[in-house]
Amino acid sequence: MDVLNYVIKRILQMIPVFLIATIIVFALVRAIPGDPARVMLGDRASQEAVDLLRHKMGLDKSIPEQFWIFFKDMLHLDFGTSMKYKLPVGELLISRLACTALLALVTVVFTVIISFILGYVAGMKKGSFIDLIIRFYALFGLSAPSFWIGLVLLDFFALKLKLFPVSGWGETMGQHLKAMVLPALTSAIYVSGILIRNLRSNVIDISKSDYVDFAISKGISPARLSIFHVVRNALIPATTLLSLRVAVMLSGSVVLETVFTLPGLGNLLVNSIYSRDYPVVQGVVMMFVVLVMLINLITDILYSLLDPRVKLQ
Amino acid sequence: MKRKLSLVLAAVMVAGSLAACGGSSQPAATTAAPAATEATAAETEAAAAETEAAAAETEAAAPEAGGFKDTIKFARPADPADLDPTIGDDTYSTRMYHSIIPGLVQVDANGEIVPDLAESWEVSEDGLTWTFHLRPGLKFADGSDVTIEDWQFSFDRAKNTEESYWKYTAEPIVSVEGDNETVIITIAEENPAFLAYLTLFNMGLQSKAHFDELGGTYDGGWPLGAGAYYVTEWAHDQYVALDANPYYYKEGYPKTPHVRFETVGEDNSRTMMLQGGEIDIMSDLPFSSAAVTDAADGVSVVEWPSTQQRYLVLNNEANPAFADVKVRQALMMGTDFQQLIDMCLYGFGQKSNSFLSPKQLGYNTSLPEYTYDVEGAKALLAEAGYPDGFDVTFTLRAGNALFEQIGTIIQDQWSKIGVRVNIESMDNAALRELQNEMKLEMVIGTWTDDMPDPSQLTQYLLDYETNHGFYTNWKSDACNELFAEASKEMDDAKRYELYNQIQEICHDEVALPSLFNANEIVAQRDALTGFVQTPYGQYILEDVTVAE
């Protein structure tokens, strides 16, 4: 019941944030110079042709009128029709979100595996040679640009070993998953760099804490000790870090999608900005706003589950 | 209660990571299969070579028989903007139209006008009535018969679609009559360029029934034509899929059953895909990486002559210094064109002394080159009242490596004659808007002619009303008079003489100075043969095969 009340309260709080975001997004895309009709018709179009297309797109209406149409339609979950793709924005978003969400999911799986193991080992073997190597890896992952890592992985795994496709996203779920391995690994190398450092220092702190000493003195088995006392506590701050990254990942990575030619949200957003496709830009950004708010909510709930000391209020 | 929940959570996490292990082992397993087929492919290759010879003997053999791939994969950096040839204007659209929506006549690899859906044609004595004899039994890709209504519909769309920049090519048409074997087009007055107009993509044949079925719009769909291929699917920003038209008029063509135009934005990714064999051919290879790509195993760079040129667009409304012809001439004397060509094109292009391309009909071959002369340029600038030079803002389209290179070279060269060039980058949409408002002092202009006639670009340059003379704010009454005369002159020798005079005036006045005439380059796998790109950009795909 507590949780339900909390969720309702949080959702109500989201409404003003959402409204403000709507206004900002609408105003910002129109503030940048450039005319969708002119971009679409090309260099050689005459002014009459551009005016005609502007009329068809409804861009000759006044700004408040355009905003009212946008806002009213959005409340009906209608984000309008893309000027460039001539498809409903909702349909476009869903097809692109599939790719981006799958990439985020596979990345999270890779990140969790890599960083929980390495972070735990580094923390437990503090100061050892293994620790040194893991710390070096974390620093490398954080600092190497991901387009470079992506190209190196492509060159080795896709071109030389031919294990994965160089680019594209395939048609079946199996092909999709296969296409996700290299981009997700590229992304996971960066994110795990952040997480390993965090987990390592958490594990070191917790190993020194009084409750761990107490548990050892009780004669608890080493496996129980690490799972229930060390790992669980070390996970709490890492969860926040990871969920923040998930929000970023769901907004799509232009670099990864460009290097690996994936039809994700990052490319859709950039292409739409280039062609001044207002409805798509608005739709994508509003979706991010909602996603980030939801992920924050889910993180807070998760947090309270992992750490009973945190109460939802 | 909460404790249990967290246990469940931990279990889910473990399960998740286990599932992930399972997931990651899956691709490794599936890759075993291609490796195996590769081995057998190598074995069958020798056999394939034999059957290929046999296929060559029987000529019109089925494409699958000779060990050819069933799909041509063609990677380009962007999607077509529009599959409707009445509207589309970007190169990624216009280059593929020919394979899908051909018209009465077409352009071949040498840039000559040759028959397409029409087998032959004749013109009446007064030059007003054009009679085209169609190939017998023409059908659209869905098997429906081509009727005179379809021709009427297509020319009507070309003429009356307000947003189309190309509607002027259909404007001379007064009526379209005929039957299933002939199309008789009557035009208002004699026009020497009319046959060239008919090669333009907006004059292609579209099925009226198909358009009506879609509800009188191509939004969310695309036109149906009688070309070698027809569009089956368009996954935006991923690919456009084409299938061979089973009713294509040429027996045994196209040779490959499917084509996929893949959209791969990154130059490096595209090149890697080609080397890895995931695609068979790619466009937009940067000139700077041509040599490296050509050296790679199994890949070659192929050069096609093209009418594409780059210009300096000097807008004398935004920068008054450009209004003085002496200044413009001084700038030409201060530009080392040979250095620019050497550094930007790596041998894939040549000088052009006219706004028209050397590959276009009517190019004036007797125009002098601008000579590189720093002292002379300075003297001329001083004479024009700029002894200390002046400032210019050079606006470049962001993200275009070639443009950035040109910008830097011009900046460096002009600094020697005292002209200070400030480079600014801008995204395409903003650039176009400001250019249209005549606010940009200097930009790089790009043009590729789409048809074998000098009128297209000449019209664009001299048309002051719609685009301010290629956004230069330059105009010449003398040129307009000559152009009006040339547009009616039916004798080619006399007509090209008039174009020569126009080009001389433009050259003397430095109206639209061209930087160079570049060739088109594509990179393709050695297994691919039969690809043609015309000097006007169109791809001809019907002859393409890719050996396994």
PDB file of N, CA, C and O in Angstrom, chain B residues 454-502:
ATOM      1  N   PRO B 454      22.571  21.553 -72.163  1.00  0.00           N
ATOM      2  CA  PRO B 454      23.142  22.625 -71.346  1.00  0.00           C
ATOM      3  C   PRO B 454      22.096  23.549 -70.736  1.00  0.00           C
ATOM      4  O   PRO B 454      22.421  24.393 -69.905  1.00  0.00           O
ATOM      5  N   SER B 455      20.825  23.390 -71.116  1.00  0.00           N
ATOM      6  CA  SER B 455      19.826  24.365 -70.670  1.00  0.00           C
ATOM      7  C   SER B 455      19.533  24.275 -69.176  1.00  0.00           C
ATOM      8  O   SER B 455      19.204  25.270 -68.549  1.00  0.00           O
ATOM      9  N   GLN B 456      19.666  23.072 -68.585  1.00  0.00           N
ATOM     10  CA  GLN B 456      19.239  22.884 -67.197  1.00  0.00           C
ATOM     11  C   GLN B 456      19.975  23.820 -66.244  1.00  0.00           C
ATOM     12  O   GLN B 456      19.361  24.585 -65.496  1.00  0.00           O
ATOM     13  N   LEU B 457      21.312  23.780 -66.278  1.00  0.00           N
ATOM     14  CA  LEU B 457      22.090  24.621 -65.379  1.00  0.00           C
ATOM     15  C   LEU B 457      22.055  26.081 -65.815  1.00  0.00           C
ATOM     16  O   LEU B 457      21.992  26.988 -64.987  1.00  0.00           O
ATOM     17  N   THR B 458      22.064  26.300 -67.132  1.00  0.00           N
ATOM     18  CA  THR B 458      22.031  27.678 -67.627  1.00  0.00           C
ATOM     19  C   THR B 458      20.763  28.368 -67.135  1.00  0.00           C
ATOM     20  O   THR B 458      20.794  29.508 -66.666  1.00  0.00           O
ATOM     21  N   GLN B 459      19.658  27.636 -67.225  1.00  0.00           N
ATOM     22  CA  GLN B 459      18.387  28.180 -66.765  1.00  0.00           C
ATOM     23  C   GLN B 459      18.456  28.525 -65.283  1.00  0.00           C
ATOM     24  O   GLN B 459      18.006  29.572 -64.848  1.00  0.00           O
ATOM     25  N   TYR B 460      19.084  27.634 -64.503  1.00  0.00           N
ATOM     26  CA  TYR B 460      19.166  27.837 -63.052  1.00  0.00           C
ATOM     27  C   TYR B 460      20.033  29.048 -62.715  1.00  0.00           C
ATOM     28  O   TYR B 460      19.708  29.836 -61.839  1.00  0.00           O
ATOM     29  N   LEU B 461      21.137  29.202 -63.467  1.00  0.00           N
ATOM     30  CA  LEU B 461      22.035  30.319 -63.193  1.00  0.00           C
ATOM     31  C   LEU B 461      21.405  31.650 -63.605  1.00  0.00           C
ATOM     32  O   LEU B 461      21.561  32.655 -62.927  1.00  0.00           O
ATOM     33  N   LEU B 462      20.682  31.635 -64.723  1.00  0.00           N
ATOM     34  CA  LEU B 462      20.161  32.898 -65.256  1.00  0.00           C
ATOM     35  C   LEU B 462      18.789  33.261 -64.703  1.00  0.00           C
ATOM     36  O   LEU B 462      18.315  34.360 -64.903  1.00  0.00           O
ATOM     37  N   ASP B 463      18.175  32.300 -63.992  1.00  0.00           N
ATOM     38  CA  ASP B 463      16.844  32.542 -63.462  1.00  0.00           C
ATOM     39  C   ASP B 463      16.977  33.369 -62.183  1.00  0.00           C
ATOM     40  O   ASP B 463      17.206  32.850 -61.106  1.00  0.00           O
ATOM     41  N   TYR B 464      16.857  34.683 -62.330  1.00  0.00           N
ATOM     42  CA  TYR B 464      17.095  35.555 -61.181  1.00  0.00           C
ATOM     43  C   TYR B 464      15.934  35.520 -60.191  1.00  0.00           C
ATOM     44  O   TYR B 464      16.114  35.632 -58.992  1.00  0.00           O
ATOM     45  N   GLU B 465      14.736  35.319 -60.727  1.00  0.00           N
ATOM     46  CA  GLU B 465      13.526  35.431 -59.890  1.00  0.00           C
ATOM     47  C   GLU B 465      13.501  34.409 -58.761  1.00  0.00           C
ATOM     48  O   GLU B 465      13.282  34.734 -57.607  1.00  0.00           O
ATOM     49  N   THR B 466      13.714  33.122 -59.098  1.00  0.00           N
ATOM     50  CA  THR B 466      13.528  32.102 -58.067  1.00  0.00           C
ATOM     51  C   THR B 466      14.752  31.879 -57.196  1.00  0.00           C
ATOM     52  O   THR B 466      14.623  31.565 -56.021  1.00  0.00           O
ATOM     53  N   ASN B 467      15.961  32.013 -57.750  1.00  0.00           N
ATOM     54  CA  ASN B 467      17.117  31.704 -56.900  1.00  0.00           C
ATOM     55  C   ASN B 467      18.259  32.705 -57.043  1.00  0.00           C
ATOM     56  O   ASN B 467      19.402  32.363 -56.792  1.00  0.00           O
ATOM     57  N   HIS B 468      17.929  33.936 -57.415  1.00  0.00           N
ATOM     58  CA  HIS B 468      18.921  35.021 -57.431  1.00  0.00           C
ATOM     59  C   HIS B 468      20.194  34.641 -58.169  1.00  0.00           C
ATOM     60  O   HIS B 468      21.294  34.916 -57.697  1.00  0.00           O
ATOM     61  N   GLY B 469      20.058  33.969 -59.296  1.00  0.00           N
ATOM     62  CA  GLY B 469      21.243  33.591 -60.063  1.00  0.00           C
ATOM     63  C   GLY B 469      22.187  32.704 -59.271  1.00  0.00           C
ATOM     64  O   GLY B 469      23.310  33.123 -59.001  1.00  0.00           O
ATOM     65  N   PHE B 470      21.694  31.526 -58.893  1.00  0.00           N
ATOM     66  CA  PHE B 470      22.492  30.572 -58.104  1.00  0.00           C
ATOM     67  C   PHE B 470      22.952  31.223 -56.803  1.00  0.00           C
ATOM     68  O   PHE B 470      24.062  30.997 -56.324  1.00  0.00           O
ATOM     69  N   TYR B 471      22.134  32.096 -56.239  1.00  0.00           N
ATOM     70  CA  TYR B 471      22.408  32.792 -54.976  1.00  0.00           C
ATOM     71  C   TYR B 471      23.639  33.692 -55.039  1.00  0.00           C
ATOM     72  O   TYR B 471      24.332  33.893 -54.045  1.00  0.00           O
ATOM     73  N   THR B 472      23.944  34.228 -56.255  1.00  0.00           N
ATOM     74  CA  THR B 472      25.080  35.135 -56.368  1.00  0.00           C
ATOM     75  C   THR B 472      24.636  36.592 -56.436  1.00  0.00           C
ATOM     76  O   THR B 472      25.441  37.498 -56.276  1.00  0.00           O
ATOM     77  N   ASN B 473      23.351  36.816 -56.724  1.00  0.00           N
ATOM     78  CA  ASN B 473      22.804  38.145 -56.980  1.00  0.00           C
ATOM     79  C   ASN B 473      23.379  38.731 -58.272  1.00  0.00           C
ATOM     80  O   ASN B 473      23.377  39.933 -58.480  1.00  0.00           O
ATOM     81  N   TRP B 474      23.907  37.853 -59.121  1.00  0.00           N
ATOM     82  CA  TRP B 474      24.480  38.295 -60.398  1.00  0.00           C
ATOM     83  C   TRP B 474      23.438  38.118 -61.488  1.00  0.00           C
ATOM     84  O   TRP B 474      22.702  37.129 -61.477  1.00  0.00           O
ATOM     85  N   LYS B 475      23.327  39.087 -62.391  1.00  0.00           N
ATOM     86  CA  LYS B 475      22.439  38.880 -63.530  1.00  0.00           C
ATOM     87  C   LYS B 475      22.992  39.588 -64.757  1.00  0.00           C
ATOM     88  O   LYS B 475      23.779  40.527 -64.642  1.00  0.00           O
ATOM     89  N   SER B 476      22.568  39.081 -65.905  1.00  0.00           N
ATOM     90  CA  SER B 476      23.078  39.654 -67.143  1.00  0.00           C
ATOM     91  C   SER B 476      21.970  39.618 -68.180  1.00  0.00           C
ATOM     92  O   SER B 476      21.486  38.549 -68.549  1.00  0.00           O
ATOM     93  N   ASP B 477      21.554  40.791 -68.615  1.00  0.00           N
ATOM     94  CA  ASP B 477      20.501  40.852 -69.639  1.00  0.00           C
ATOM     95  C   ASP B 477      20.989  40.246 -70.946  1.00  0.00           C
ATOM     96  O   ASP B 477      20.243  39.568 -71.645  1.00  0.00           O
ATOM     97  N   ALA B 478      22.282  40.496 -71.254  1.00  0.00           N
ATOM     98  CA  ALA B 478      22.828  39.946 -72.497  1.00  0.00           C
ATOM     99  C   ALA B 478      22.721  38.431 -72.496  1.00  0.00           C
ATOM    100  O   ALA B 478      22.305  37.818 -73.493  1.00  0.00           O
ATOM    101  N   CYS B 479      23.059  37.812 -71.368  1.00  0.00           N
ATOM    102  CA  CYS B 479      22.976  36.347 -71.279  1.00  0.00           C
ATOM    103  C   CYS B 479      21.543  35.874 -71.424  1.00  0.00           C
ATOM    104  O   CYS B 479      21.269  34.864 -72.084  1.00  0.00           O
ATOM    105  N   ASN B 480      20.624  36.577 -70.782  1.00  0.00           N
ATOM    106  CA  ASN B 480      19.221  36.161 -70.859  1.00  0.00           C
ATOM    107  C   ASN B 480      18.692  36.198 -72.286  1.00  0.00           C
ATOM    108  O   ASN B 480      17.933  35.327 -72.703  1.00  0.00           O
ATOM    109  N   GLU B 481      19.133  37.239 -73.035  1.00  0.00           N
ATOM    110  CA  GLU B 481      18.706  37.326 -74.435  1.00  0.00           C
ATOM    111  C   GLU B 481      19.274  36.162 -75.242  1.00  0.00           C
ATOM    112  O   GLU B 481      18.577  35.525 -76.033  1.00  0.00           O
ATOM    113  N   LEU B 482      20.559  35.887 -75.035  1.00  0.00           N
ATOM    114  CA  LEU B 482      21.188  34.774 -75.752  1.00  0.00           C
ATOM    115  C   LEU B 482      20.515  33.438 -75.396  1.00  0.00           C
ATOM    116  O   LEU B 482      20.296  32.577 -76.246  1.00  0.00           O
ATOM    117  N   PHE B 483      20.161  33.295 -74.119  1.00  0.00           N
ATOM    118  CA  PHE B 483      19.546  32.051 -73.671  1.00  0.00           C
ATOM    119  C   PHE B 483      18.152  31.872 -74.282  1.00  0.00           C
ATOM    120  O   PHE B 483      17.765  30.774 -74.696  1.00  0.00           O
ATOM    121  N   ALA B 484      17.403  32.979 -74.352  1.00  0.00           N
ATOM    122  CA  ALA B 484      16.070  32.916 -74.958  1.00  0.00           C
ATOM    123  C   ALA B 484      16.181  32.470 -76.414  1.00  0.00           C
ATOM    124  O   ALA B 484      15.384  31.654 -76.900  1.00  0.00           O
ATOM    125  N   GLU B 485      17.202  32.980 -77.086  1.00  0.00           N
ATOM    126  CA  GLU B 485      17.426  32.614 -78.476  1.00  0.00           C
ATOM    127  C   GLU B 485      17.828  31.139 -78.581  1.00  0.00           C
ATOM    128  O   GLU B 485      17.314  30.388 -79.418  1.00  0.00           O
ATOM    129  N   ALA B 486      18.745  30.730 -77.695  1.00  0.00           N
ATOM    130  CA  ALA B 486      19.235  29.343 -77.728  1.00  0.00           C
ATOM    131  C   ALA B 486      18.105  28.354 -77.456  1.00  0.00           C
ATOM    132  O   ALA B 486      18.098  27.240 -77.987  1.00  0.00           O
ATOM    133  N   SER B 487      17.150  28.755 -76.639  1.00  0.00           N
ATOM    134  CA  SER B 487      16.075  27.838 -76.273  1.00  0.00           C
ATOM    135  C   SER B 487      15.137  27.545 -77.437  1.00  0.00           C
ATOM    136  O   SER B 487      14.340  26.617 -77.368  1.00  0.00           O
ATOM    137  N   LYS B 488      15.228  28.366 -78.494  1.00  0.00           N
ATOM    138  CA  LYS B 488      14.360  28.130 -79.649  1.00  0.00           C
ATOM    139  C   LYS B 488      15.145  27.648 -80.863  1.00  0.00           C
ATOM    140  O   LYS B 488      14.569  27.224 -81.851  1.00  0.00           O
ATOM    141  N   GLU B 489      16.450  27.742 -80.800  1.00  0.00           N
ATOM    142  CA  GLU B 489      17.288  27.413 -81.953  1.00  0.00           C
ATOM    143  C   GLU B 489      17.347  25.895 -82.169  1.00  0.00           C
ATOM    144  O   GLU B 489      17.825  25.164 -81.312  1.00  0.00           O
ATOM    145  N   MET B 490      16.851  25.447 -83.325  1.00  0.00           N
ATOM    146  CA  MET B 490      16.793  24.005 -83.551  1.00  0.00           C
ATOM    147  C   MET B 490      18.080  23.464 -84.179  1.00  0.00           C
ATOM    148  O   MET B 490      18.311  22.267 -84.187  1.00  0.00           O
ATOM    149  N   ASP B 491      18.910  24.341 -84.690  1.00  0.00           N
ATOM    150  CA  ASP B 491      20.151  23.884 -85.302  1.00  0.00           C
ATOM    151  C   ASP B 491      21.224  23.780 -84.212  1.00  0.00           C
ATOM    152  O   ASP B 491      21.586  24.775 -83.585  1.00  0.00           O
ATOM    153  N   ASP B 492      21.724  22.554 -83.989  1.00  0.00           N
ATOM    154  CA  ASP B 492      22.621  22.337 -82.858  1.00  0.00           C
ATOM    155  C   ASP B 492      23.870  23.199 -82.924  1.00  0.00           C
ATOM    156  O   ASP B 492      24.304  23.755 -81.913  1.00  0.00           O
ATOM    157  N   ALA B 493      24.479  23.314 -84.124  1.00  0.00           N
ATOM    158  CA  ALA B 493      25.718  24.084 -84.234  1.00  0.00           C
ATOM    159  C   ALA B 493      25.484  25.530 -83.804  1.00  0.00           C
ATOM    160  O   ALA B 493      26.237  26.099 -83.015  1.00  0.00           O
ATOM    161  N   LYS B 494      24.379  26.109 -84.310  1.00  0.00           N
ATOM    162  CA  LYS B 494      24.066  27.496 -83.957  1.00  0.00           C
ATOM    163  C   LYS B 494      23.747  27.622 -82.467  1.00  0.00           C
ATOM    164  O   LYS B 494      24.114  28.586 -81.810  1.00  0.00           O
ATOM    165  N   ARG B 495      23.026  26.604 -81.958  1.00  0.00           N
ATOM    166  CA  ARG B 495      22.613  26.640 -80.559  1.00  0.00           C
ATOM    167  C   ARG B 495      23.831  26.604 -79.647  1.00  0.00           C
ATOM    168  O   ARG B 495      23.929  27.394 -78.707  1.00  0.00           O
ATOM    169  N   TYR B 496      24.773  25.704 -79.922  1.00  0.00           N
ATOM    170  CA  TYR B 496      25.955  25.619 -79.067  1.00  0.00           C
ATOM    171  C   TYR B 496      26.808  26.880 -79.197  1.00  0.00           C
ATOM    172  O   TYR B 496      27.492  27.269 -78.242  1.00  0.00           O
ATOM    173  N   GLU B 497      26.758  27.530 -80.377  1.00  0.00           N
ATOM    174  CA  GLU B 497      27.477  28.789 -80.536  1.00  0.00           C
ATOM    175  C   GLU B 497      26.902  29.838 -79.566  1.00  0.00           C
ATOM    176  O   GLU B 497      27.644  30.586 -78.929  1.00  0.00           O
ATOM    177  N   LEU B 498      25.569  29.845 -79.436  1.00  0.00           N
ATOM    178  CA  LEU B 498      24.945  30.785 -78.498  1.00  0.00           C
ATOM    179  C   LEU B 498      25.366  30.463 -77.061  1.00  0.00           C
ATOM    180  O   LEU B 498      25.665  31.354 -76.256  1.00  0.00           O
ATOM    181  N   TYR B 499      25.405  29.163 -76.744  1.00  0.00           N
ATOM    182  CA  TYR B 499      25.851  28.764 -75.394  1.00  0.00           C
ATOM    183  C   TYR B 499      27.309  29.161 -75.179  1.00  0.00           C
ATOM    184  O   TYR B 499      27.712  29.540 -74.081  1.00  0.00           O
ATOM    185  N   ASN B 500      28.126  29.061 -76.248  1.00  0.00           N
ATOM    186  CA  ASN B 500      29.520  29.489 -76.121  1.00  0.00           C
ATOM    187  C   ASN B 500      29.600  30.951 -75.717  1.00  0.00           C
ATOM    188  O   ASN B 500      30.417  31.336 -74.880  1.00  0.00           O
ATOM    189  N   GLN B 501      28.724  31.760 -76.339  1.00  0.00           N
ATOM    190  CA  GLN B 501      28.744  33.196 -76.013  1.00  0.00           C
ATOM    191  C   GLN B 501      28.324  33.438 -74.565  1.00  0.00           C
ATOM    192  O   GLN B 501      28.918  34.258 -73.861  1.00  0.00           O
ATOM    193  N   ILE B 502      27.291  32.701 -74.117  1.00  0.00           N
ATOM    194  CA  ILE B 502      26.856  32.842 -72.714  1.00  0.00           C
ATOM    195  C   ILE B 502      28.024  32.503 -71.781  1.00  0.00           C
ATOM    196  O   ILE B 502      28.319  33.219 -70.827  1.00  0.00           O
TER     197      ILE B 502
END
